[in-house]
XYZ file of C-alpha atoms in Angstrom:
725
model
C -27.187 75.810 -3.067
C -27.979 74.690 0.495
C -24.969 74.397 2.758
C -25.053 70.922 4.393
C -21.924 71.456 6.488
C -22.849 72.147 10.172
C -21.176 75.052 11.911
C -18.805 74.584 14.815
C -21.386 75.429 17.497
C -23.868 72.880 16.201
C -21.165 70.227 16.062
C -20.118 70.868 19.649
C -23.715 70.811 20.876
C -24.440 67.474 19.181
C -21.236 65.951 20.469
C -22.075 66.983 24.040
C -25.585 65.608 23.734
C -24.292 62.343 22.367
C -21.938 61.853 25.301
C -24.700 62.524 27.829
C -26.960 60.111 26.028
C -24.294 57.416 26.184
C -23.804 57.918 29.907
C -27.548 57.733 30.525
C -27.833 54.518 28.524
C -24.946 52.953 30.423
C -26.533 53.794 33.777
C -29.858 52.396 32.640
C -28.236 49.122 31.484
C -26.458 48.680 34.812
C -29.688 49.337 36.671
C -31.593 46.775 34.605
C -28.886 44.146 35.130
C -28.942 44.818 38.857
C -32.684 44.346 38.992
C -32.450 41.105 36.965
C -29.740 39.845 39.299
C -31.766 40.581 42.392
C -34.863 38.931 40.953
C -32.859 35.847 39.988
C -31.198 35.617 43.409
C -34.286 36.104 45.540
C -36.980 34.491 43.394
C -35.681 32.272 40.551
C -32.713 30.569 42.219
C -34.689 29.255 45.199
C -37.233 27.738 42.804
C -34.485 26.117 40.720
C -32.963 24.657 43.838
C -36.301 23.241 44.779
C -36.576 21.494 41.340
C -33.356 19.523 41.864
C -34.276 16.219 43.519
C -32.198 15.498 46.566
C -30.336 12.237 47.183
C -31.651 11.801 50.678
C -31.043 8.089 50.989
C -28.429 5.570 49.858
C -29.536 1.944 49.530
C -27.221 -1.002 50.149
C -24.887 -1.532 47.160
C -25.198 2.029 45.874
C -22.340 4.513 46.036
C -22.620 8.261 46.619
C -19.505 10.224 45.764
C -17.966 12.416 48.488
C -19.511 15.580 47.001
C -22.961 14.108 47.588
C -24.079 14.947 44.036
C -23.338 11.802 42.013
C -24.976 8.473 42.730
C -23.614 5.247 41.214
C -25.743 2.133 40.969
C -22.765 0.132 42.269
C -19.384 0.823 43.783
C -17.330 2.196 40.810
C -14.908 -0.387 39.424
C -11.563 0.043 37.714
C -10.230 -2.265 35.006
C -8.111 -4.335 37.377
C -11.209 -5.358 39.391
C -13.186 -6.660 36.380
C -12.872 -10.221 35.036
C -15.712 -10.327 32.499
C -18.250 -8.031 30.837
C -21.332 -9.417 29.077
C -23.441 -7.085 26.934
C -26.772 -7.920 25.331
C -28.282 -5.285 23.036
C -30.246 -4.996 19.801
C -27.137 -6.100 17.868
C -26.817 -9.353 19.821
C -24.701 -10.620 22.697
C -20.961 -10.232 23.178
C -18.657 -11.202 26.029
C -15.358 -9.618 26.993
C -12.925 -11.712 29.047
C -9.886 -10.372 30.841
C -6.484 -11.030 29.293
C -3.283 -10.484 31.216
C -2.732 -8.911 34.593
C -1.463 -5.687 36.069
C -0.743 -2.604 33.986
C -0.898 -4.612 30.758
C -4.314 -6.069 31.431
C -6.786 -5.888 28.560
C -9.852 -7.776 27.318
C -10.703 -9.960 24.327
C -13.956 -11.072 22.753
C -14.920 -14.591 23.827
C -15.953 -15.757 20.351
C -13.167 -13.862 18.579
C -9.936 -14.030 20.591
C -7.843 -13.053 17.577
C -9.726 -9.811 16.937
C -7.718 -6.700 17.801
C -9.910 -4.335 19.828
C -9.704 -0.571 19.652
C -8.214 0.717 22.915
C -10.500 3.745 23.169
C -13.699 1.840 22.389
C -12.778 -0.874 24.878
C -12.045 1.709 27.573
C -15.480 3.241 26.954
C -17.244 -0.079 27.555
C -15.212 -0.780 30.711
C -16.093 2.611 32.200
C -19.765 2.440 31.153
C -20.253 -1.041 32.619
C -18.047 -0.627 35.668
C -19.165 2.849 36.700
C -22.932 3.194 36.009
C -23.907 6.776 36.928
C -27.505 7.667 37.703
C -29.391 10.889 36.956
C -32.437 12.511 38.639
C -35.770 11.116 37.451
C -37.593 14.424 37.876
C -37.690 17.493 40.096
C -39.008 15.604 43.109
C -37.677 12.060 42.842
C -34.060 11.113 42.237
C -34.934 7.497 41.472
C -37.731 6.698 39.045
C -39.391 4.242 41.426
C -38.228 2.930 44.772
C -40.755 0.096 45.163
C -41.716 -1.084 41.688
C -43.780 -4.202 41.169
C -43.519 -6.613 38.239
C -46.430 -4.738 36.701
C -44.644 -1.415 37.163
C -41.656 -2.735 35.231
C -43.807 -2.965 32.098
C -44.189 0.805 31.728
C -40.434 1.219 32.057
C -39.712 -1.409 29.403
C -37.939 -3.549 31.989
C -40.182 -6.624 31.975
C -39.126 -9.903 30.355
C -41.711 -9.630 27.581
C -40.082 -6.377 26.447
C -36.830 -8.300 25.891
C -34.773 -5.504 27.415
C -31.069 -4.942 26.870
C -28.723 -5.688 29.758
C -25.110 -6.013 30.810
C -23.432 -8.148 33.457
C -20.091 -7.446 35.123
C -18.179 -10.251 36.855
C -15.483 -9.180 39.297
C -12.139 -10.885 39.810
C -13.389 -12.184 43.185
C -16.184 -14.094 41.443
C -19.061 -11.821 42.428
C -21.180 -10.156 39.744
C -24.055 -7.795 39.070
C -26.496 -7.497 36.172
C -28.115 -4.220 35.136
C -31.238 -4.332 32.949
C -31.831 -1.397 30.585
C -35.336 -0.185 29.739
C -36.979 2.596 27.767
C -35.515 6.017 27.185
C -37.026 8.880 29.122
C -39.378 11.043 27.012
C -37.454 14.202 27.897
C -33.831 13.037 27.665
C -31.440 10.406 26.317
C -31.237 8.756 29.731
C -32.917 5.381 30.245
C -34.596 3.397 32.988
C -32.651 0.590 34.644
C -32.630 -1.774 37.577
C -30.194 -4.258 39.103
C -31.157 -7.916 39.285
C -30.909 -9.720 42.621
C -32.905 -9.816 45.812
C -30.154 -8.040 47.688
C -30.836 -4.976 45.502
C -34.577 -5.007 46.139
C -36.486 -3.334 48.955
C -38.912 -4.900 51.404
C -42.427 -3.440 51.365
C -44.961 -4.367 54.073
C -48.415 -4.752 52.601
C -51.743 -3.940 54.370
C -52.209 -7.554 55.387
C -48.816 -7.489 57.089
C -46.961 -9.588 54.540
C -43.583 -8.438 53.198
C -43.003 -8.237 49.450
C -39.791 -7.690 47.495
C -39.922 -4.664 45.183
C -37.565 -3.255 42.563
C -35.642 0.017 42.632
C -35.859 1.634 39.183
C -33.086 4.087 38.403
C -32.498 6.587 35.637
C -29.176 5.672 34.086
C -27.237 8.594 32.661
C -26.808 8.409 28.867
C -23.030 8.664 29.156
C -23.067 5.388 31.061
C -25.209 3.291 28.790
C -25.141 4.548 25.195
C -21.713 3.006 24.620
C -23.284 -0.341 25.503
C -25.932 -0.090 22.776
C -23.447 -0.616 19.928
C -22.686 -4.041 18.543
C -19.374 -5.769 19.100
C -18.029 -4.550 15.755
C -17.841 -1.076 17.320
C -15.132 -2.448 19.622
C -12.844 -3.235 16.718
C -10.412 -0.729 15.261
C -10.414 0.010 11.546
C -6.773 -0.992 11.114
C -6.401 -3.923 8.713
C -3.699 -6.252 9.977
C -2.095 -6.389 13.368
C 0.380 -3.545 12.865
C 0.449 -0.003 11.536
C 2.738 -0.151 8.499
C 3.640 3.482 7.885
C 6.779 3.938 5.789
C 7.698 0.291 6.433
C 5.383 -0.712 3.587
C 7.899 0.685 1.096
C 10.247 -2.124 2.127
C 7.850 -4.865 1.077
C 9.410 -8.321 0.741
C 6.587 -10.126 -1.082
C 3.367 -9.003 -2.749
C 1.067 -11.666 -4.237
C -2.355 -11.461 -5.892
C -4.368 -14.606 -6.718
C -7.516 -14.673 -8.840
C -10.422 -17.111 -8.850
C -11.464 -17.611 -12.469
C -12.985 -20.455 -14.450
C -13.465 -22.601 -11.360
C -9.929 -22.377 -9.940
C -7.571 -19.988 -8.196
C -4.296 -19.106 -9.890
C -1.451 -16.761 -9.128
C -1.954 -13.543 -11.111
C 0.874 -11.326 -9.848
C 3.877 -12.017 -7.632
C 6.352 -9.277 -6.814
C 9.340 -9.468 -4.491
C 12.052 -7.237 -3.144
C 15.067 -7.090 -5.433
C 18.686 -6.506 -4.561
C 18.730 -3.113 -6.265
C 18.409 -0.107 -3.965
C 18.241 3.440 -5.309
C 18.233 6.423 -2.956
C 17.214 4.244 -0.020
C 14.024 2.915 -1.637
C 13.697 -0.808 -2.139
C 13.108 -1.769 -5.763
C 10.929 -4.663 -6.847
C 11.273 -7.606 -9.201
C 8.528 -9.534 -11.000
C 8.447 -13.153 -9.837
C 5.320 -14.010 -11.810
C 4.660 -13.580 -14.642
C 8.402 -13.938 -15.150
C 10.269 -12.032 -17.814
C 8.862 -8.563 -17.240
C 9.809 -5.578 -15.151
C 7.692 -4.144 -12.371
C 6.462 -0.617 -13.018
C 8.106 0.870 -9.945
C 6.178 4.140 -10.122
C 2.850 2.320 -10.049
C 3.876 0.249 -7.023
C 5.430 3.058 -4.991
C 2.949 5.790 -5.915
C -0.395 4.019 -6.303
C -0.348 0.656 -4.513
C 1.861 0.771 -1.428
C 0.666 4.209 -0.190
C -2.861 2.785 0.220
C -1.474 0.363 2.802
C 0.727 2.804 4.696
C -2.298 3.504 6.866
C -4.228 0.332 5.986
C -7.718 1.107 7.270
C -11.186 -0.198 6.529
C -14.223 1.997 6.020
C -16.009 -0.076 8.639
C -15.934 -3.473 10.307
C -19.148 -5.305 9.397
C -18.795 -8.693 11.117
C -16.407 -10.378 13.541
C -15.830 -13.592 15.439
C -17.184 -17.057 14.804
C -20.352 -15.690 13.219
C -18.487 -14.725 10.056
C -18.011 -18.399 9.164
C -21.769 -18.912 8.903
C -23.010 -18.939 5.319
C -25.906 -16.624 6.085
C -23.353 -14.049 7.263
C -20.453 -14.261 4.797
C -22.661 -14.701 1.728
C -24.189 -11.259 2.363
C -20.799 -9.753 1.567
C -20.000 -11.758 -1.554
C -17.470 -13.946 0.268
C -16.946 -17.669 0.690
C -15.664 -18.383 4.209
C -16.462 -22.071 4.429
C -13.625 -23.276 6.666
C -13.028 -26.532 4.803
C -12.790 -24.751 1.448
C -10.551 -22.054 2.890
C -8.176 -24.653 4.288
C -8.143 -26.630 1.019
C -7.742 -23.517 -1.103
C -10.922 -24.293 -3.036
C -12.920 -21.287 -1.825
C -14.471 -19.086 -4.515
C -13.381 -15.649 -3.266
C -12.536 -13.429 -6.252
C -9.132 -12.264 -4.977
C -6.640 -13.524 -2.437
C -4.011 -11.009 -1.423
C -0.811 -11.528 0.564
C 1.917 -9.107 1.598
C 5.048 -9.548 3.701
C 6.480 -6.196 4.657
C 7.789 -4.103 7.548
C 5.684 -2.236 10.079
C 6.352 1.295 11.274
C 8.796 -0.046 13.870
C 10.832 -1.882 11.246
C 9.636 -5.351 12.266
C 8.483 -7.900 9.705
C 4.731 -8.448 9.455
C 2.305 -10.261 7.134
C -1.255 -9.601 5.962
C -3.558 -11.990 4.099
C -6.942 -10.923 2.725
C -9.728 -12.657 0.822
C -11.541 -10.021 -1.218
C -14.977 -9.983 -2.836
C -15.792 -8.764 -6.297
C -16.640 -5.088 -6.581
C -19.806 -4.828 -4.478
C -22.679 -2.451 -5.278
C -24.500 -1.389 -2.107
C -28.149 -0.391 -1.772
C -27.282 3.304 -2.078
C -25.565 2.538 -5.441
C -22.083 3.217 -4.055
C -19.409 0.568 -4.450
C -16.917 -1.086 -2.134
C -14.961 -4.276 -1.563
C -15.569 -6.623 1.357
C -12.535 -8.450 2.692
C -12.031 -11.299 5.128
C -9.053 -10.781 7.458
C -8.146 -14.281 8.764
C -5.726 -13.090 11.441
C -8.457 -10.954 13.010
C -11.528 -13.097 12.260
C -13.351 -10.144 10.766
C -15.042 -8.937 7.597
C -14.280 -5.334 6.711
C -15.482 -2.888 4.110
C -12.767 -1.312 1.954
C -12.998 1.737 -0.271
C -13.292 0.823 -3.949
C -11.529 4.065 -4.878
C -8.560 3.520 -2.581
C -8.109 -0.190 -3.259
C -9.065 -0.338 -6.942
C -5.803 -2.199 -7.608
C -7.496 -5.351 -6.262
C -9.018 -5.745 -9.725
C -6.027 -4.707 -11.806
C -4.768 -7.027 -14.518
C -1.057 -7.871 -14.701
C -0.614 -5.072 -17.239
C -1.299 -2.454 -14.569
C 1.645 -3.680 -12.490
C 4.305 -4.184 -15.133
C 6.273 -2.095 -17.535
C 4.486 -3.044 -20.754
C 7.571 -2.687 -22.873
C 8.416 -6.204 -23.992
C 12.102 -5.478 -23.443
C 13.932 -2.402 -22.285
C 17.562 -1.664 -21.606
C 19.722 1.375 -22.278
C 21.742 0.804 -25.428
C 25.054 1.093 -23.560
C 24.104 -2.029 -21.521
C 23.168 -4.145 -24.545
C 25.434 -7.128 -25.191
C 23.537 -8.445 -28.204
C 20.108 -9.151 -29.585
C 18.996 -11.642 -32.230
C 15.954 -12.185 -34.411
C 15.248 -15.666 -35.782
C 12.158 -16.678 -37.762
C 11.199 -20.341 -37.683
C 11.556 -20.665 -41.435
C 15.005 -19.018 -41.345
C 13.980 -16.106 -43.567
C 15.288 -13.746 -40.890
C 18.351 -14.944 -38.994
C 20.569 -12.275 -37.441
C 22.414 -11.325 -34.274
C 23.680 -7.811 -33.541
C 26.565 -7.743 -31.016
C 27.421 -4.346 -29.546
C 30.822 -3.290 -28.142
C 32.400 0.041 -27.228
C 30.851 3.167 -25.780
C 28.935 6.214 -26.896
C 31.736 7.537 -29.047
C 33.094 4.319 -30.531
C 30.199 1.856 -30.651
C 30.731 -1.059 -33.017
C 28.196 -3.714 -34.038
C 29.119 -7.072 -35.555
C 26.347 -8.941 -37.357
C 26.194 -12.736 -37.444
C 23.623 -15.490 -37.669
C 21.403 -15.739 -34.588
C 23.614 -18.410 -33.017
C 26.692 -16.205 -33.512
C 28.530 -18.728 -35.670
C 28.650 -17.064 -39.107
C 29.307 -13.433 -39.975
C 26.722 -11.949 -42.335
C 27.780 -10.117 -45.466
C 26.118 -7.578 -47.710
C 25.504 -7.881 -51.435
C 29.105 -6.826 -52.073
C 30.419 -9.689 -49.947
C 31.608 -7.407 -47.140
C 30.861 -8.125 -43.486
C 27.909 -6.160 -42.202
C 29.026 -3.864 -39.390
C 27.718 -0.651 -37.877
C 30.188 1.921 -36.525
C 29.507 5.203 -34.789
C 30.293 8.362 -36.708
C 29.919 11.854 -35.281
C 30.916 15.443 -35.652
C 31.903 17.424 -32.580
C 29.448 20.228 -31.938
C 29.545 23.282 -29.726
C 27.139 21.787 -27.205
C 27.076 18.084 -28.078
C 28.260 15.839 -30.932
C 26.099 15.160 -33.984
C 25.854 11.432 -34.773
C 25.482 10.170 -38.324
C 26.164 7.163 -40.544
C 25.059 3.524 -40.606
C 25.086 3.146 -36.839
C 22.118 5.511 -36.648
C 20.094 3.005 -38.657
C 21.022 0.325 -36.112
C 20.085 2.768 -33.339
C 16.665 3.134 -34.999
C 16.301 -0.666 -35.091
C 17.145 -0.870 -31.395
C 14.532 1.802 -30.691
C 11.967 -0.381 -32.466
C 12.983 -3.336 -30.279
C 12.611 -1.481 -26.976
C 9.256 0.046 -27.944
C 7.402 -3.209 -28.641
C 4.488 -3.054 -26.213
C 2.405 -5.784 -24.652
C -1.358 -5.397 -24.434
C -1.999 -4.985 -20.718
C -5.763 -5.176 -21.120
C -5.588 -8.908 -21.825
C -4.735 -11.548 -19.247
C -1.898 -14.042 -19.957
C -2.824 -17.267 -21.746
C -1.098 -20.619 -21.288
C 0.532 -21.754 -24.518
C 0.280 -25.447 -25.362
C 3.524 -27.379 -25.003
C 3.280 -28.586 -28.607
C 2.553 -25.147 -30.079
C 4.802 -24.133 -32.982
C 7.098 -21.171 -32.279
C 7.075 -18.717 -35.204
C 9.740 -16.275 -34.061
C 12.458 -16.094 -31.403
C 13.975 -12.837 -30.186
C 16.846 -12.922 -27.689
C 18.439 -9.917 -25.991
C 21.297 -10.090 -23.501
C 22.307 -7.237 -21.234
C 25.413 -6.438 -19.227
C 25.147 -3.470 -16.905
C 27.550 -0.731 -17.986
C 27.934 2.831 -16.813
C 27.052 5.769 -19.028
C 29.015 8.679 -20.393
C 29.122 11.903 -18.408
C 30.442 15.447 -18.819
C 32.287 17.301 -16.046
C 34.092 20.586 -15.567
C 37.860 20.291 -15.394
C 39.723 21.560 -12.332
C 43.345 22.549 -11.829
C 45.669 21.303 -9.077
C 44.292 23.955 -6.698
C 40.724 22.796 -7.161
C 39.829 25.831 -9.267
C 38.033 25.755 -12.611
C 40.441 25.080 -15.461
C 40.116 27.866 -18.034
C 41.024 27.666 -21.699
C 42.858 30.371 -23.629
C 39.648 32.373 -24.005
C 39.048 32.275 -20.243
C 36.132 29.838 -20.574
C 35.635 26.948 -18.168
C 36.790 23.781 -19.864
C 34.643 20.675 -19.731
C 35.813 17.097 -20.143
C 34.037 13.911 -21.206
C 33.963 10.617 -19.345
C 33.135 8.122 -22.075
C 31.756 5.355 -19.820
C 30.742 1.980 -21.170
C 32.645 0.103 -18.453
C 31.146 -3.109 -17.087
C 29.622 -2.707 -13.615
C 30.923 -5.458 -11.315
C 30.211 -6.548 -7.748
C 32.284 -7.958 -4.898
C 35.609 -6.551 -6.038
C 38.514 -7.923 -3.996
C 42.296 -7.276 -4.126
C 45.379 -6.853 -1.953
C 46.901 -3.372 -1.877
C 50.602 -2.498 -1.732
C 50.542 -2.638 2.091
C 49.242 -6.214 2.093
C 45.743 -5.238 3.195
C 42.755 -7.017 1.671
C 40.444 -4.427 0.091
C 36.828 -5.046 -0.980
C 34.226 -2.937 -2.770
C 30.575 -3.784 -3.321
C 30.532 -1.968 -6.675
C 33.386 -1.377 -9.130
C 33.988 -1.030 -12.879
C 35.867 -3.165 -15.425
C 37.539 -2.262 -18.703
C 37.179 -5.243 -21.047
C 40.050 -4.185 -23.305
C 42.539 -3.301 -20.556
C 41.317 -6.129 -18.287
C 41.622 -3.757 -15.348
C 39.315 -2.461 -12.602
C 38.659 0.906 -10.994
C 36.257 2.297 -8.397
C 34.262 5.487 -8.156
C 33.797 7.980 -5.347
C 32.316 11.423 -4.807
C 34.749 14.072 -5.958
C 35.896 16.319 -3.113
C 35.689 19.386 -5.354
C 32.274 19.255 -7.032
C 30.651 16.351 -5.132
C 29.920 14.360 -8.309
C 30.610 10.641 -8.535
C 33.622 9.974 -10.763
C 36.459 7.480 -10.987
C 38.224 7.795 -7.633
C 41.522 8.399 -9.443
C 41.661 9.893 -12.914
C 43.710 11.890 -15.394
C 42.905 14.276 -18.229
C 43.897 13.789 -21.877
C 44.759 16.446 -24.431
C 41.510 15.770 -26.284
C 39.544 16.757 -23.158
C 38.650 13.348 -21.779
C 38.531 12.170 -18.172
C 40.224 8.769 -17.999
C 40.098 6.450 -14.959
C 43.278 5.223 -13.272
C 43.091 1.464 -12.809
C 43.800 -0.541 -9.662
C 47.312 -1.976 -9.857
C 47.077 -5.383 -8.203
C 47.809 -8.908 -9.358
C 45.055 -10.716 -7.429
C 42.021 -8.623 -8.351
C 38.740 -10.510 -8.802
C 35.106 -9.462 -9.146
C 31.735 -10.691 -10.373
C 29.352 -9.407 -13.003
C 25.878 -10.429 -14.147
C 24.357 -10.999 -17.546
C 20.609 -11.228 -18.048
C 19.360 -13.053 -21.128
C 15.791 -12.381 -22.225
C 14.302 -14.901 -24.640
C 10.957 -14.190 -26.302
C 9.152 -16.913 -28.237
C 6.235 -15.805 -30.414
C 3.258 -17.985 -31.301
C 0.287 -17.546 -33.562
C -2.956 -17.086 -31.683
C -6.164 -18.785 -32.718
C -9.742 -17.765 -32.031
C -12.815 -19.922 -32.499
C -16.544 -19.835 -33.036
C -19.279 -22.448 -32.768
C -21.136 -23.382 -35.933
C -24.864 -23.960 -36.171
C -24.306 -27.709 -36.061
C -22.347 -27.394 -32.829
C -18.940 -27.921 -34.382
C -16.122 -25.508 -33.511
C -14.068 -23.714 -36.142
C -10.691 -22.232 -35.294
C -9.185 -19.364 -37.265
C -5.951 -17.408 -37.105
C -6.221 -14.268 -34.989
C -5.191 -11.383 -37.195
C -4.768 -8.935 -34.320
C -2.655 -10.687 -31.694
C 0.227 -13.076 -31.261
C 1.309 -14.596 -27.958
C 4.822 -14.064 -26.638
C 6.323 -16.267 -23.918
C 9.271 -14.680 -22.076
C 12.087 -16.551 -20.361
C 14.711 -14.774 -18.270
C 18.082 -16.299 -17.428
C 20.351 -14.581 -14.919
C 23.998 -15.641 -15.025
C 26.768 -14.592 -12.640
C 30.390 -14.689 -13.819
C 33.643 -14.241 -11.934
C 36.413 -12.267 -13.601
C 39.759 -13.694 -12.480
C 42.951 -11.681 -12.104
C 44.202 -12.789 -15.536
C 40.982 -11.720 -17.253
C 39.525 -15.198 -17.542
C 35.844 -15.626 -16.742
C 34.339 -18.534 -14.833
C 30.679 -19.373 -14.270
C 29.406 -18.788 -10.718
C 25.683 -19.447 -11.098
C 22.792 -19.435 -13.531
C 19.073 -19.179 -12.833
C 16.150 -19.647 -15.209
C 12.806 -19.526 -13.350
C 9.911 -21.496 -14.777
C 7.697 -19.180 -16.818
C 4.738 -21.572 -16.808
C 4.650 -21.225 -20.613
C 2.372 -18.231 -20.138
C 1.867 -16.143 -23.268
C 1.171 -12.430 -23.279
C -0.789 -10.623 -25.940
C 1.169 -8.459 -28.359
C -0.171 -6.895 -31.510
C 0.890 -8.787 -34.610
C 1.627 -5.611 -36.579
C 4.096 -4.611 -33.870
C 5.970 -7.911 -34.193
C 5.955 -7.742 -37.981
C 7.572 -4.284 -37.884
C 10.453 -5.600 -35.779
C 11.114 -8.375 -38.298
C 10.723 -6.049 -41.300
C 13.046 -3.416 -39.838
C 15.643 -6.057 -39.008
C 15.798 -6.949 -42.676
C 15.928 -3.272 -43.629
C 18.957 -2.793 -41.374
C 20.683 -5.804 -42.938
C 20.072 -4.436 -46.436
C 21.046 -0.841 -45.752
C 17.488 0.508 -46.033
C 16.646 3.463 -43.829
C 14.314 2.606 -40.931
C 11.445 4.860 -39.928
C 11.430 4.080 -36.214
C 8.197 5.986 -35.582
C 6.176 4.227 -38.281
C 3.493 1.759 -37.181
C 4.465 -0.798 -39.808
């Protein structure tokens, strides 16, 4: 076998040779670079210097900077020296007028004073117009032509027939200059330009001795003119509304959506801030359609975040032009001023929000939005008119898809929902009286009791044996949690059926005729109560309390106490004490408050004791003048048959009973009561907003199950809460 491993001598020889080779290469590279440098210095550089045209003359009105390398067509101007800028380009004409003085001076568009301009874009126009920088025309001439005739202007695109672009700057002293922009140079992005006015022309003596005025044609640097080639919409920022909202949008006060359908605009959704605040986030209440709860997750996770940084994709039109039919109609909008003012415009959606901006100040935004618009490239968007800014903007159809949502997308589609511990009663009453029952709940998790009466509460219902129908909790104590059993579990199943009746959110509400016959009435009343909780027990030293086996002992707080507001009493020292939130025991007719426990940090009754059967019991406030308020909310649901129709061959219309849907009209009544020191209750206020008699679609089979299961509960028949029927 051939030995491929070199011996030590060969290795040393190759290593030495490699080092010498490297040194030789390095020397050669240095030598080559030196030669290149000498050639460049003595031969190339002088030629390059010769190709740079010299500024050997400065005409009146021009300005050469101190370095002698930059020539301006006029004396450079700063913002404070400029009163007006007029720009005419391929997009049209726009005029910027000064607004304000001193450090706060800015500019506004003449035909759109309400339009908020982008600071950076505006600054670019001010610099481009106020400081026009020239560039060399070629290697020999700095200016393109220093004595151009009218005929010469044609080849530069500067003659009147070429309809050249231009801009005019008016100074605060009343003087002005106008620069006309011509063709681009073939070899760069720079363009030809000249300044109007005889004072910026040169005198040329002709052969016959006469003197003729000629033009000076400059090459305007691209950095000085390209900004001026954009239309006025490029001056406008993409922010929709006058303020950046940021996290302030989560503290929205009002949120309204109107729809134009069937020849008129009607309110579709109205949401407002509610008084309930959880973990610092404002919650929302449904103003219209009344009787339903806002789906808070949808609002806070899918709607409001899109407005935190409320930006358009682009601004497509601004100023007075947008009110011309040939302009607004291109974007599927109706901006006829008379119709807008009268509210008879045909825009698909009107949107309004009152909220807070990022600084915590109140702000409002109103938009008129087109239908979903399909552009030439087959992509979709919405176009929106922003009245406060006199502009039409393009909005992303993906980001703002909620513009087209039905009411069902905004609301919790459960017809009614409340935790069972906060139920006061619910009743089911059919129009023909075949089902007539009210279930009144008292107690807490471990001692719930239900009395059953007629729907009006006047007569107790009895079973076939003549005994009053009641449902009482039964349970067996388990190792981890109790096991509930008995008749109350059948009532619990009925309540589950009630709170799982779902509206059909794919259908819009329908107005129910005033003379329509109600087929079924369901009423549910809630009183907010706290819930049961389990805690570890602690000894007097704040240590875990251990049982005989050395195991940490837990205790149960049964809950079920009425949550009250505006608690007031006088303590033993004569001091008036108030609490926003407190709790009331109906049986004891006493109050207590909660606070974070200093041992485990959990919220519990501020003062409490333990019982031998391992319960945590609140200690009540001992005062003779204690008063507070509590709220009941009564939800009434009236169900109506729904009729569909078809047109016969002879033109007559036949109505028939819809076998799929019924309509349910909700009414919500909020009542505030004051609990006096002696336990008596007095009415403080009651509020029942007008529901407009709007009916919401609900599947008939769902309603029929509620009625059927009610009768099963009354007759002791087990309810299958998960069954469809």
